[in-house]
Amino acid sequence: MCVCYSPFHLAEYPLHGYESPDLLPAGMDADFKLMAQLGYTTVRTYYSNYYGYDIAPIAAKYGIRLYLGVYMTTESW
């Protein structure tokens, strides 16, 4: 099974009031742990890192394959 992922929902995400993204890796780790427990084997994400924290090592820790999507900001692309 596959799912599209973004950590924007996390309370630890800096846009939700946290001044520092230091707690973000723990939140992403918890998400990937849950996805693995639910049987997801593949994740598509739009970015390879969030606030400088690479997502690949977290996915690898749980045996989840990653696909990087391209975030299109305009239709002219």
Short mmCIF file of N, CA and C in Angstrom, two decimals:
data_model
loop_
_atom_site.label_atom_id
_atom_site.label_comp_id
_atom_site.label_asym_id
_atom_site.label_seq_id
_atom_site.Cartn_x
_atom_site.Cartn_y
_atom_site.Cartn_z
N MET A 1 0.83 -1.18 0.00
CA MET A 1 0.00 0.00 0.00
C MET A 1 0.88 1.24 0.00
N CYS A 2 0.34 2.30 -0.54
CA CYS A 2 1.08 3.55 -0.68
C CYS A 2 0.26 4.71 -0.11
N VAL A 3 0.98 5.71 0.37
CA VAL A 3 0.32 6.90 0.91
C VAL A 3 1.18 8.11 0.58
N CYS A 4 0.55 9.26 0.44
CA CYS A 4 1.27 10.52 0.24
C CYS A 4 1.47 11.14 1.62
N TYR A 5 2.69 11.63 1.90
CA TYR A 5 3.02 12.10 3.24
C TYR A 5 3.56 13.52 3.27
N SER A 6 3.15 14.24 4.29
CA SER A 6 3.70 15.54 4.63
C SER A 6 3.59 15.69 6.15
N PRO A 7 4.59 16.27 6.78
CA PRO A 7 4.50 16.45 8.23
C PRO A 7 3.77 17.73 8.65
N PHE A 8 3.10 18.38 7.72
CA PHE A 8 2.45 19.66 8.03
C PHE A 8 1.41 19.54 9.15
N HIS A 9 0.85 18.36 9.35
CA HIS A 9 -0.18 18.16 10.38
C HIS A 9 0.39 18.11 11.79
N LEU A 10 1.69 17.89 11.91
CA LEU A 10 2.31 17.71 13.23
C LEU A 10 2.30 19.00 14.05
N ALA A 11 2.00 18.87 15.32
CA ALA A 11 2.08 20.03 16.22
C ALA A 11 3.51 20.57 16.28
N GLU A 12 4.49 19.69 16.05
CA GLU A 12 5.90 20.08 16.10
C GLU A 12 6.36 20.85 14.87
N TYR A 13 5.52 20.90 13.84
CA TYR A 13 5.92 21.58 12.62
C TYR A 13 6.07 23.07 12.91
N PRO A 14 7.18 23.69 12.51
CA PRO A 14 7.46 25.09 12.88
C PRO A 14 6.37 26.11 12.55
N LEU A 15 5.57 25.87 11.56
CA LEU A 15 4.52 26.83 11.21
C LEU A 15 3.36 26.83 12.21
N HIS A 16 3.37 25.89 13.14
CA HIS A 16 2.29 25.79 14.13
C HIS A 16 2.69 26.39 15.47
N GLY A 17 3.66 27.29 15.48
CA GLY A 17 4.01 27.98 16.71
C GLY A 17 5.37 27.65 17.29
N TYR A 18 5.94 26.52 16.89
CA TYR A 18 7.27 26.18 17.37
C TYR A 18 8.28 27.06 16.66
N GLU A 19 9.18 27.66 17.41
CA GLU A 19 10.20 28.51 16.81
C GLU A 19 11.35 27.70 16.26
N SER A 20 11.54 26.51 16.78
CA SER A 20 12.64 25.66 16.36
C SER A 20 12.08 24.34 15.84
N PRO A 21 12.64 23.83 14.75
CA PRO A 21 12.16 22.55 14.21
C PRO A 21 12.79 21.33 14.88
N ASP A 22 13.43 21.50 16.03
CA ASP A 22 14.17 20.40 16.66
C ASP A 22 13.31 19.18 17.00
N LEU A 23 12.03 19.37 17.23
CA LEU A 23 11.15 18.25 17.58
C LEU A 23 10.57 17.56 16.35
N LEU A 24 10.77 18.14 15.18
CA LEU A 24 10.19 17.61 13.95
C LEU A 24 10.62 16.18 13.63
N PRO A 25 11.91 15.82 13.75
CA PRO A 25 12.30 14.44 13.43
C PRO A 25 11.57 13.40 14.27
N ALA A 26 11.35 13.67 15.54
CA ALA A 26 10.63 12.72 16.39
C ALA A 26 9.18 12.55 15.92
N GLY A 27 8.56 13.64 15.50
CA GLY A 27 7.20 13.56 14.99
C GLY A 27 7.12 12.78 13.69
N MET A 28 8.08 13.03 12.78
CA MET A 28 8.09 12.29 11.51
C MET A 28 8.38 10.82 11.77
N ASP A 29 9.27 10.52 12.70
CA ASP A 29 9.58 9.14 13.05
C ASP A 29 8.33 8.43 13.55
N ALA A 30 7.56 9.08 14.40
CA ALA A 30 6.33 8.48 14.91
C ALA A 30 5.34 8.22 13.78
N ASP A 31 5.25 9.14 12.82
CA ASP A 31 4.36 8.94 11.67
C ASP A 31 4.78 7.72 10.86
N PHE A 32 6.08 7.60 10.57
CA PHE A 32 6.55 6.47 9.76
C PHE A 32 6.41 5.15 10.51
N LYS A 33 6.59 5.18 11.80
CA LYS A 33 6.38 3.97 12.59
C LYS A 33 4.92 3.52 12.48
N LEU A 34 4.00 4.47 12.59
CA LEU A 34 2.58 4.16 12.47
C LEU A 34 2.24 3.65 11.08
N MET A 35 2.79 4.30 10.05
CA MET A 35 2.51 3.85 8.68
C MET A 35 2.99 2.42 8.48
N ALA A 36 4.17 2.09 9.01
CA ALA A 36 4.69 0.72 8.89
C ALA A 36 3.78 -0.26 9.62
N GLN A 37 3.32 0.11 10.81
CA GLN A 37 2.42 -0.76 11.57
C GLN A 37 1.10 -0.99 10.85
N LEU A 38 0.67 0.00 10.09
CA LEU A 38 -0.59 -0.11 9.34
C LEU A 38 -0.43 -0.83 8.00
N GLY A 39 0.80 -1.22 7.67
CA GLY A 39 1.04 -2.00 6.46
C GLY A 39 1.44 -1.20 5.24
N TYR A 40 1.70 0.08 5.39
CA TYR A 40 2.16 0.87 4.25
C TYR A 40 3.61 0.52 3.95
N THR A 41 3.91 0.30 2.68
CA THR A 41 5.26 -0.07 2.26
C THR A 41 5.92 1.00 1.41
N THR A 42 5.13 1.93 0.91
CA THR A 42 5.64 2.98 0.02
C THR A 42 5.01 4.31 0.39
N VAL A 43 5.84 5.35 0.39
CA VAL A 43 5.38 6.70 0.70
C VAL A 43 5.84 7.65 -0.39
N ARG A 44 4.94 8.49 -0.84
CA ARG A 44 5.30 9.57 -1.75
C ARG A 44 5.29 10.86 -0.95
N THR A 45 6.31 11.66 -1.15
CA THR A 45 6.40 12.94 -0.47
C THR A 45 6.89 13.98 -1.46
N TYR A 46 6.61 15.23 -1.19
CA TYR A 46 7.01 16.29 -2.11
C TYR A 46 8.40 16.84 -1.85
N TYR A 47 8.96 16.54 -0.70
CA TYR A 47 10.28 17.07 -0.34
C TYR A 47 11.14 15.96 0.24
N SER A 48 12.44 16.02 0.00
CA SER A 48 13.35 15.01 0.55
C SER A 48 13.76 15.35 1.98
N ASN A 49 13.56 16.60 2.38
CA ASN A 49 13.80 16.96 3.77
C ASN A 49 12.86 18.09 4.16
N TYR A 50 12.64 18.17 5.43
CA TYR A 50 11.80 19.22 5.99
C TYR A 50 12.61 19.96 7.04
N TYR A 51 12.82 21.24 6.81
CA TYR A 51 13.61 22.08 7.71
C TYR A 51 14.99 21.48 7.96
N GLY A 52 15.57 20.87 6.92
CA GLY A 52 16.91 20.33 7.02
C GLY A 52 17.00 18.92 7.56
N TYR A 53 15.88 18.31 7.89
CA TYR A 53 15.89 16.94 8.40
C TYR A 53 15.49 15.99 7.27
N ASP A 54 16.43 15.13 6.88
CA ASP A 54 16.20 14.18 5.79
C ASP A 54 15.15 13.16 6.19
N ILE A 55 14.29 12.87 5.24
CA ILE A 55 13.22 11.92 5.49
C ILE A 55 13.63 10.48 5.14
N ALA A 56 14.62 10.33 4.25
CA ALA A 56 15.03 8.99 3.80
C ALA A 56 15.50 8.08 4.94
N PRO A 57 16.35 8.54 5.86
CA PRO A 57 16.76 7.65 6.94
C PRO A 57 15.61 7.20 7.83
N ILE A 58 14.63 8.06 7.99
CA ILE A 58 13.47 7.68 8.81
C ILE A 58 12.67 6.60 8.10
N ALA A 59 12.44 6.78 6.80
CA ALA A 59 11.71 5.77 6.03
C ALA A 59 12.46 4.45 6.01
N ALA A 60 13.78 4.51 5.82
CA ALA A 60 14.60 3.30 5.77
C ALA A 60 14.54 2.54 7.09
N LYS A 61 14.49 3.26 8.18
CA LYS A 61 14.42 2.64 9.52
C LYS A 61 13.23 1.69 9.62
N TYR A 62 12.15 2.02 8.92
CA TYR A 62 10.93 1.21 8.98
C TYR A 62 10.68 0.40 7.71
N GLY A 63 11.67 0.34 6.82
CA GLY A 63 11.55 -0.46 5.61
C GLY A 63 10.55 0.09 4.61
N ILE A 64 10.36 1.39 4.62
CA ILE A 64 9.40 2.03 3.72
C ILE A 64 10.14 2.66 2.54
N ARG A 65 9.69 2.35 1.33
CA ARG A 65 10.26 2.96 0.12
C ARG A 65 9.70 4.35 -0.07
N LEU A 66 10.54 5.22 -0.63
CA LEU A 66 10.12 6.60 -0.87
C LEU A 66 10.07 6.92 -2.35
N TYR A 67 9.10 7.69 -2.74
CA TYR A 67 9.03 8.28 -4.07
C TYR A 67 8.90 9.78 -3.88
N LEU A 68 9.72 10.52 -4.58
CA LEU A 68 9.68 11.97 -4.47
C LEU A 68 8.79 12.54 -5.55
N GLY A 69 7.72 13.20 -5.15
CA GLY A 69 6.85 13.87 -6.10
C GLY A 69 7.39 15.26 -6.38
N VAL A 70 6.87 15.89 -7.38
CA VAL A 70 7.29 17.24 -7.73
C VAL A 70 6.13 18.18 -7.43
N TYR A 71 6.40 19.15 -6.60
CA TYR A 71 5.37 20.12 -6.25
C TYR A 71 5.33 21.19 -7.34
N MET A 72 4.26 21.24 -8.08
CA MET A 72 4.10 22.18 -9.19
C MET A 72 3.40 23.43 -8.67
N THR A 73 4.08 24.56 -8.74
CA THR A 73 3.49 25.79 -8.20
C THR A 73 2.68 26.57 -9.23
N THR A 74 2.91 26.29 -10.51
CA THR A 74 2.13 26.95 -11.56
C THR A 74 1.81 25.95 -12.66
N GLU A 75 0.75 26.18 -13.37
CA GLU A 75 0.37 25.28 -14.46
C GLU A 75 1.30 25.38 -15.66
N SER A 76 2.05 26.47 -15.77
CA SER A 76 2.93 26.65 -16.93
C SER A 76 4.14 25.73 -16.89
N TRP A 77 4.36 25.04 -15.77
CA TRP A 77 5.48 24.11 -15.70
C TRP A 77 5.15 22.95 -16.59
#
